[in-house]
Amino acid sequence: MSEIKEVDPEFLKKEGMLPAILKELNHYKNNHRLLLVVSCTFSELMVSTLIEAYCRNGKNINKNTRDFPFSVRLTLLYEMKILNEAEFKSLNWLRKKRNDAAHKPDFKFTNQHLPSWVDENHSNPDKLFSLCINIIGVFWNRHVQLFKEKLPVDS
């Protein structure tokens, strides 16, 4: 993964869900807690889109978050081979960090929070913005046709 210091302002002016997501993440790039929460929220939206597309009872699975929390839906997609191992690891890491950010009042993103699989371009907490964008961007690109079709931006 290459380091992304900022998103091209011209890209943020484009229509579509990915520019909308990146615009939102760009807004929170200096607030680690909110960046993790917002990044995970968008990744959960994309996971729900895959669940609905690939599972016969996808709508019911997505509605029943008590029996099918985000962690279970990730595992289901991984077991169905819709998510590869790298996607599963990165999205699961993002989910766990989101939970820490949302539920621990003293949360501060430090080196201890970095995933073991991170490369040298993302080896310190100041690179969290780039790491989140890489996770979401790779995930988006791998399922781009479905996401473009199912996740249009409302005007």
JSON list of C-alpha atoms in Angstrom, two decimals:
[
{"chain": "A", "resi": 1, "resn": "MET", "atom": "CA", "xyz": [0.00, 0.00, 0.00]},
{"chain": "A", "resi": 2, "resn": "SER", "atom": "CA", "xyz": [1.32, 3.40, -0.86]},
{"chain": "A", "resi": 3, "resn": "GLU", "atom": "CA", "xyz": [0.99, 6.33, 1.49]},
{"chain": "A", "resi": 4, "resn": "ILE", "atom": "CA", "xyz": [-1.79, 8.77, 0.66]},
{"chain": "A", "resi": 5, "resn": "LYS", "atom": "CA", "xyz": [-1.24, 12.15, 2.29]},
{"chain": "A", "resi": 6, "resn": "GLU", "atom": "CA", "xyz": [-4.26, 13.79, 0.75]},
{"chain": "A", "resi": 7, "resn": "VAL", "atom": "CA", "xyz": [-6.99, 13.07, -1.75]},
{"chain": "A", "resi": 8, "resn": "ASP", "atom": "CA", "xyz": [-6.84, 14.93, -5.06]},
{"chain": "A", "resi": 9, "resn": "PRO", "atom": "CA", "xyz": [-9.32, 17.82, -4.72]},
{"chain": "A", "resi": 10, "resn": "GLU", "atom": "CA", "xyz": [-10.43, 17.26, -8.33]},
{"chain": "A", "resi": 11, "resn": "PHE", "atom": "CA", "xyz": [-11.39, 13.67, -7.51]},
{"chain": "A", "resi": 12, "resn": "LEU", "atom": "CA", "xyz": [-13.47, 14.87, -4.56]},
{"chain": "A", "resi": 13, "resn": "LYS", "atom": "CA", "xyz": [-15.53, 17.03, -6.94]},
{"chain": "A", "resi": 14, "resn": "LYS", "atom": "CA", "xyz": [-16.63, 14.00, -8.96]},
{"chain": "A", "resi": 15, "resn": "GLU", "atom": "CA", "xyz": [-20.02, 12.34, -8.63]},
{"chain": "A", "resi": 16, "resn": "GLY", "atom": "CA", "xyz": [-20.34, 8.89, -7.16]},
{"chain": "A", "resi": 17, "resn": "MET", "atom": "CA", "xyz": [-20.10, 6.97, -3.94]},
{"chain": "A", "resi": 18, "resn": "LEU", "atom": "CA", "xyz": [-16.30, 6.62, -3.77]},
{"chain": "A", "resi": 19, "resn": "PRO", "atom": "CA", "xyz": [-15.66, 10.38, -4.04]},
{"chain": "A", "resi": 20, "resn": "ALA", "atom": "CA", "xyz": [-18.40, 10.91, -1.43]},
{"chain": "A", "resi": 21, "resn": "ILE", "atom": "CA", "xyz": [-16.73, 8.40, 0.92]},
{"chain": "A", "resi": 22, "resn": "LEU", "atom": "CA", "xyz": [-13.28, 9.91, 0.45]},
{"chain": "A", "resi": 23, "resn": "LYS", "atom": "CA", "xyz": [-14.65, 13.42, 0.95]},
{"chain": "A", "resi": 24, "resn": "GLU", "atom": "CA", "xyz": [-16.12, 12.32, 4.28]},
{"chain": "A", "resi": 25, "resn": "LEU", "atom": "CA", "xyz": [-12.90, 10.60, 5.37]},
{"chain": "A", "resi": 26, "resn": "ASN", "atom": "CA", "xyz": [-10.90, 13.65, 4.32]},
{"chain": "A", "resi": 27, "resn": "HIS", "atom": "CA", "xyz": [-13.05, 15.73, 6.66]},
{"chain": "A", "resi": 28, "resn": "TYR", "atom": "CA", "xyz": [-11.97, 13.60, 9.66]},
{"chain": "A", "resi": 29, "resn": "LYS", "atom": "CA", "xyz": [-8.36, 12.87, 8.71]},
{"chain": "A", "resi": 30, "resn": "ASN", "atom": "CA", "xyz": [-6.97, 14.67, 11.77]},
{"chain": "A", "resi": 31, "resn": "ASN", "atom": "CA", "xyz": [-9.32, 13.03, 14.27]},
{"chain": "A", "resi": 32, "resn": "HIS", "atom": "CA", "xyz": [-8.33, 9.38, 14.68]},
{"chain": "A", "resi": 33, "resn": "ARG", "atom": "CA", "xyz": [-11.39, 8.42, 16.69]},
{"chain": "A", "resi": 34, "resn": "LEU", "atom": "CA", "xyz": [-13.88, 9.78, 14.16]},
{"chain": "A", "resi": 35, "resn": "LEU", "atom": "CA", "xyz": [-11.80, 8.61, 11.20]},
{"chain": "A", "resi": 36, "resn": "LEU", "atom": "CA", "xyz": [-12.01, 5.03, 12.46]},
{"chain": "A", "resi": 37, "resn": "VAL", "atom": "CA", "xyz": [-15.74, 5.26, 13.16]},
{"chain": "A", "resi": 38, "resn": "VAL", "atom": "CA", "xyz": [-16.55, 6.78, 9.77]},
{"chain": "A", "resi": 39, "resn": "SER", "atom": "CA", "xyz": [-14.22, 4.41, 7.88]},
{"chain": "A", "resi": 40, "resn": "CYS", "atom": "CA", "xyz": [-15.79, 1.40, 9.53]},
{"chain": "A", "resi": 41, "resn": "THR", "atom": "CA", "xyz": [-19.29, 2.73, 8.88]},
{"chain": "A", "resi": 42, "resn": "PHE", "atom": "CA", "xyz": [-18.60, 2.92, 5.14]},
{"chain": "A", "resi": 43, "resn": "SER", "atom": "CA", "xyz": [-16.94, -0.50, 5.12]},
{"chain": "A", "resi": 44, "resn": "GLU", "atom": "CA", "xyz": [-19.98, -1.94, 6.89]},
{"chain": "A", "resi": 45, "resn": "LEU", "atom": "CA", "xyz": [-22.22, -0.39, 4.23]},
{"chain": "A", "resi": 46, "resn": "MET", "atom": "CA", "xyz": [-20.16, -2.09, 1.53]},
{"chain": "A", "resi": 47, "resn": "VAL", "atom": "CA", "xyz": [-20.18, -5.42, 3.39]},
{"chain": "A", "resi": 48, "resn": "SER", "atom": "CA", "xyz": [-23.97, -5.19, 3.71]},
{"chain": "A", "resi": 49, "resn": "THR", "atom": "CA", "xyz": [-24.16, -4.60, -0.04]},
{"chain": "A", "resi": 50, "resn": "LEU", "atom": "CA", "xyz": [-22.17, -7.79, -0.66]},
{"chain": "A", "resi": 51, "resn": "ILE", "atom": "CA", "xyz": [-24.33, -9.76, 1.80]},
{"chain": "A", "resi": 52, "resn": "GLU", "atom": "CA", "xyz": [-27.48, -8.66, 0.00]},
{"chain": "A", "resi": 53, "resn": "ALA", "atom": "CA", "xyz": [-25.99, -9.49, -3.40]},
{"chain": "A", "resi": 54, "resn": "TYR", "atom": "CA", "xyz": [-24.58, -12.92, -2.56]},
{"chain": "A", "resi": 55, "resn": "CYS", "atom": "CA", "xyz": [-26.83, -14.37, 0.16]},
{"chain": "A", "resi": 56, "resn": "ARG", "atom": "CA", "xyz": [-30.32, -15.67, -0.54]},
{"chain": "A", "resi": 57, "resn": "ASN", "atom": "CA", "xyz": [-31.49, -14.16, 2.75]},
{"chain": "A", "resi": 58, "resn": "GLY", "atom": "CA", "xyz": [-29.25, -11.11, 2.52]},
{"chain": "A", "resi": 59, "resn": "LYS", "atom": "CA", "xyz": [-31.90, -8.54, 3.39]},
{"chain": "A", "resi": 60, "resn": "ASN", "atom": "CA", "xyz": [-32.88, -10.48, 6.51]},
{"chain": "A", "resi": 61, "resn": "ILE", "atom": "CA", "xyz": [-29.25, -10.98, 7.50]},
{"chain": "A", "resi": 62, "resn": "ASN", "atom": "CA", "xyz": [-28.60, -7.24, 7.21]},
{"chain": "A", "resi": 63, "resn": "LYS", "atom": "CA", "xyz": [-31.75, -6.34, 9.16]},
{"chain": "A", "resi": 64, "resn": "ASN", "atom": "CA", "xyz": [-30.99, -8.76, 11.99]},
{"chain": "A", "resi": 65, "resn": "THR", "atom": "CA", "xyz": [-27.80, -7.19, 13.33]},
{"chain": "A", "resi": 66, "resn": "ARG", "atom": "CA", "xyz": [-28.29, -8.83, 16.71]},
{"chain": "A", "resi": 67, "resn": "ASP", "atom": "CA", "xyz": [-27.87, -12.33, 15.26]},
{"chain": "A", "resi": 68, "resn": "PHE", "atom": "CA", "xyz": [-25.60, -11.20, 12.41]},
{"chain": "A", "resi": 69, "resn": "PRO", "atom": "CA", "xyz": [-23.30, -8.45, 13.71]},
{"chain": "A", "resi": 70, "resn": "PHE", "atom": "CA", "xyz": [-20.64, -6.98, 11.46]},
{"chain": "A", "resi": 71, "resn": "SER", "atom": "CA", "xyz": [-18.08, -9.57, 12.59]},
{"chain": "A", "resi": 72, "resn": "VAL", "atom": "CA", "xyz": [-20.37, -12.45, 11.56]},
{"chain": "A", "resi": 73, "resn": "ARG", "atom": "CA", "xyz": [-21.16, -10.88, 8.20]},
{"chain": "A", "resi": 74, "resn": "LEU", "atom": "CA", "xyz": [-17.43, -10.44, 7.52]},
{"chain": "A", "resi": 75, "resn": "THR", "atom": "CA", "xyz": [-16.79, -14.07, 8.44]},
{"chain": "A", "resi": 76, "resn": "LEU", "atom": "CA", "xyz": [-19.68, -15.24, 6.26]},
{"chain": "A", "resi": 77, "resn": "LEU", "atom": "CA", "xyz": [-18.31, -13.39, 3.22]},
{"chain": "A", "resi": 78, "resn": "TYR", "atom": "CA", "xyz": [-14.83, -14.73, 3.91]},
{"chain": "A", "resi": 79, "resn": "GLU", "atom": "CA", "xyz": [-16.08, -18.31, 4.22]},
{"chain": "A", "resi": 80, "resn": "MET", "atom": "CA", "xyz": [-18.02, -17.88, 0.95]},
{"chain": "A", "resi": 81, "resn": "LYS", "atom": "CA", "xyz": [-14.72, -16.73, -0.64]},
{"chain": "A", "resi": 82, "resn": "ILE", "atom": "CA", "xyz": [-16.20, -13.35, -1.55]},
{"chain": "A", "resi": 83, "resn": "LEU", "atom": "CA", "xyz": [-13.62, -11.65, 0.66]},
{"chain": "A", "resi": 84, "resn": "ASN", "atom": "CA", "xyz": [-10.01, -12.71, 0.29]},
{"chain": "A", "resi": 85, "resn": "GLU", "atom": "CA", "xyz": [-7.78, -13.11, 3.32]},
{"chain": "A", "resi": 86, "resn": "ALA", "atom": "CA", "xyz": [-6.26, -9.63, 3.04]},
{"chain": "A", "resi": 87, "resn": "GLU", "atom": "CA", "xyz": [-9.70, -7.98, 2.84]},
{"chain": "A", "resi": 88, "resn": "PHE", "atom": "CA", "xyz": [-10.96, -10.03, 5.77]},
{"chain": "A", "resi": 89, "resn": "LYS", "atom": "CA", "xyz": [-7.94, -9.14, 7.92]},
{"chain": "A", "resi": 90, "resn": "SER", "atom": "CA", "xyz": [-8.02, -5.44, 7.12]},
{"chain": "A", "resi": 91, "resn": "LEU", "atom": "CA", "xyz": [-11.79, -5.04, 7.52]},
{"chain": "A", "resi": 92, "resn": "ASN", "atom": "CA", "xyz": [-11.78, -7.04, 10.74]},
{"chain": "A", "resi": 93, "resn": "TRP", "atom": "CA", "xyz": [-8.93, -4.89, 12.07]},
{"chain": "A", "resi": 94, "resn": "LEU", "atom": "CA", "xyz": [-10.90, -1.77, 11.15]},
{"chain": "A", "resi": 95, "resn": "ARG", "atom": "CA", "xyz": [-13.97, -3.17, 12.93]},
{"chain": "A", "resi": 96, "resn": "LYS", "atom": "CA", "xyz": [-12.00, -3.85, 16.12]},
{"chain": "A", "resi": 97, "resn": "LYS", "atom": "CA", "xyz": [-10.38, -0.40, 16.12]},
{"chain": "A", "resi": 98, "resn": "ARG", "atom": "CA", "xyz": [-13.78, 1.19, 15.50]},
{"chain": "A", "resi": 99, "resn": "ASN", "atom": "CA", "xyz": [-15.10, -0.62, 18.57]},
{"chain": "A", "resi": 100, "resn": "ASP", "atom": "CA", "xyz": [-12.19, 0.67, 20.64]},
{"chain": "A", "resi": 101, "resn": "ALA", "atom": "CA", "xyz": [-12.69, 4.21, 19.34]},
{"chain": "A", "resi": 102, "resn": "ALA", "atom": "CA", "xyz": [-16.43, 4.13, 19.97]},
{"chain": "A", "resi": 103, "resn": "HIS", "atom": "CA", "xyz": [-16.45, 2.48, 23.39]},
{"chain": "A", "resi": 104, "resn": "LYS", "atom": "CA", "xyz": [-13.27, 3.52, 25.19]},
{"chain": "A", "resi": 105, "resn": "PRO", "atom": "CA", "xyz": [-13.46, 7.08, 26.50]},
{"chain": "A", "resi": 106, "resn": "ASP", "atom": "CA", "xyz": [-9.67, 7.34, 26.81]},
{"chain": "A", "resi": 107, "resn": "PHE", "atom": "CA", "xyz": [-9.00, 5.96, 23.32]},
{"chain": "A", "resi": 108, "resn": "LYS", "atom": "CA", "xyz": [-5.89, 7.31, 21.62]},
{"chain": "A", "resi": 109, "resn": "PHE", "atom": "CA", "xyz": [-4.55, 5.72, 18.43]},
{"chain": "A", "resi": 110, "resn": "THR", "atom": "CA", "xyz": [-0.94, 4.68, 19.11]},
{"chain": "A", "resi": 111, "resn": "ASN", "atom": "CA", "xyz": [1.67, 2.32, 17.65]},
{"chain": "A", "resi": 112, "resn": "GLN", "atom": "CA", "xyz": [0.07, -0.47, 19.68]},
{"chain": "A", "resi": 113, "resn": "HIS", "atom": "CA", "xyz": [-3.09, -0.11, 17.59]},
{"chain": "A", "resi": 114, "resn": "LEU", "atom": "CA", "xyz": [-1.32, -0.59, 14.26]},
{"chain": "A", "resi": 115, "resn": "PRO", "atom": "CA", "xyz": [-1.97, -3.96, 12.63]},
{"chain": "A", "resi": 116, "resn": "SER", "atom": "CA", "xyz": [0.86, -6.48, 12.44]},
{"chain": "A", "resi": 117, "resn": "TRP", "atom": "CA", "xyz": [0.48, -6.68, 8.65]},
{"chain": "A", "resi": 118, "resn": "VAL", "atom": "CA", "xyz": [1.03, -2.95, 8.07]},
{"chain": "A", "resi": 119, "resn": "ASP", "atom": "CA", "xyz": [3.84, -1.94, 5.70]},
{"chain": "A", "resi": 120, "resn": "GLU", "atom": "CA", "xyz": [6.51, 0.71, 6.26]},
{"chain": "A", "resi": 121, "resn": "ASN", "atom": "CA", "xyz": [4.35, 3.36, 4.55]},
{"chain": "A", "resi": 122, "resn": "HIS", "atom": "CA", "xyz": [1.85, 3.06, 7.40]},
{"chain": "A", "resi": 123, "resn": "SER", "atom": "CA", "xyz": [4.09, 2.26, 10.33]},
{"chain": "A", "resi": 124, "resn": "ASN", "atom": "CA", "xyz": [3.06, 5.07, 12.66]},
{"chain": "A", "resi": 125, "resn": "PRO", "atom": "CA", "xyz": [-0.23, 6.49, 13.91]},
{"chain": "A", "resi": 126, "resn": "ASP", "atom": "CA", "xyz": [0.09, 9.64, 11.81]},
{"chain": "A", "resi": 127, "resn": "LYS", "atom": "CA", "xyz": [-0.53, 7.47, 8.73]},
{"chain": "A", "resi": 128, "resn": "LEU", "atom": "CA", "xyz": [-3.99, 6.31, 9.85]},
{"chain": "A", "resi": 129, "resn": "PHE", "atom": "CA", "xyz": [-5.75, 8.43, 7.21]},
{"chain": "A", "resi": 130, "resn": "SER", "atom": "CA", "xyz": [-3.74, 6.77, 4.46]},
{"chain": "A", "resi": 131, "resn": "LEU", "atom": "CA", "xyz": [-4.28, 3.31, 5.95]},
{"chain": "A", "resi": 132, "resn": "CYS", "atom": "CA", "xyz": [-8.07, 3.79, 6.13]},
{"chain": "A", "resi": 133, "resn": "ILE", "atom": "CA", "xyz": [-8.23, 5.10, 2.56]},
{"chain": "A", "resi": 134, "resn": "ASN", "atom": "CA", "xyz": [-6.12, 2.18, 1.33]},
{"chain": "A", "resi": 135, "resn": "ILE", "atom": "CA", "xyz": [-8.34, -0.37, 3.10]},
{"chain": "A", "resi": 136, "resn": "ILE", "atom": "CA", "xyz": [-11.53, 1.13, 1.72]},
{"chain": "A", "resi": 137, "resn": "GLY", "atom": "CA", "xyz": [-10.07, 1.85, -1.72]},
{"chain": "A", "resi": 138, "resn": "VAL", "atom": "CA", "xyz": [-8.76, -1.68, -2.23]},
{"chain": "A", "resi": 139, "resn": "PHE", "atom": "CA", "xyz": [-12.06, -3.13, -1.01]},
{"chain": "A", "resi": 140, "resn": "TRP", "atom": "CA", "xyz": [-14.02, -0.79, -3.30]},
{"chain": "A", "resi": 141, "resn": "ASN", "atom": "CA", "xyz": [-11.86, -1.58, -6.34]},
{"chain": "A", "resi": 142, "resn": "ARG", "atom": "CA", "xyz": [-12.18, -5.33, -5.86]},
{"chain": "A", "resi": 143, "resn": "HIS", "atom": "CA", "xyz": [-15.99, -5.12, -5.98]},
{"chain": "A", "resi": 144, "resn": "VAL", "atom": "CA", "xyz": [-16.31, -1.91, -8.00]},
{"chain": "A", "resi": 145, "resn": "GLN", "atom": "CA", "xyz": [-19.01, -3.00, -10.46]},
{"chain": "A", "resi": 146, "resn": "LEU", "atom": "CA", "xyz": [-21.39, -4.12, -7.74]},
{"chain": "A", "resi": 147, "resn": "PHE", "atom": "CA", "xyz": [-20.71, -1.10, -5.54]},
{"chain": "A", "resi": 148, "resn": "LYS", "atom": "CA", "xyz": [-21.20, 1.34, -8.44]},
{"chain": "A", "resi": 149, "resn": "GLU", "atom": "CA", "xyz": [-24.52, -0.29, -9.25]},
{"chain": "A", "resi": 150, "resn": "LYS", "atom": "CA", "xyz": [-25.84, -0.75, -5.72]},
{"chain": "A", "resi": 151, "resn": "LEU", "atom": "CA", "xyz": [-24.41, 2.29, -3.95]},
{"chain": "A", "resi": 152, "resn": "PRO", "atom": "CA", "xyz": [-25.39, 5.31, -6.02]},
{"chain": "A", "resi": 153, "resn": "VAL", "atom": "CA", "xyz": [-25.19, 8.70, -4.37]},
{"chain": "A", "resi": 154, "resn": "ASP", "atom": "CA", "xyz": [-28.57, 10.34, -3.83]},
{"chain": "A", "resi": 155, "resn": "SER", "atom": "CA", "xyz": [-28.80, 13.85, -5.19]}
]
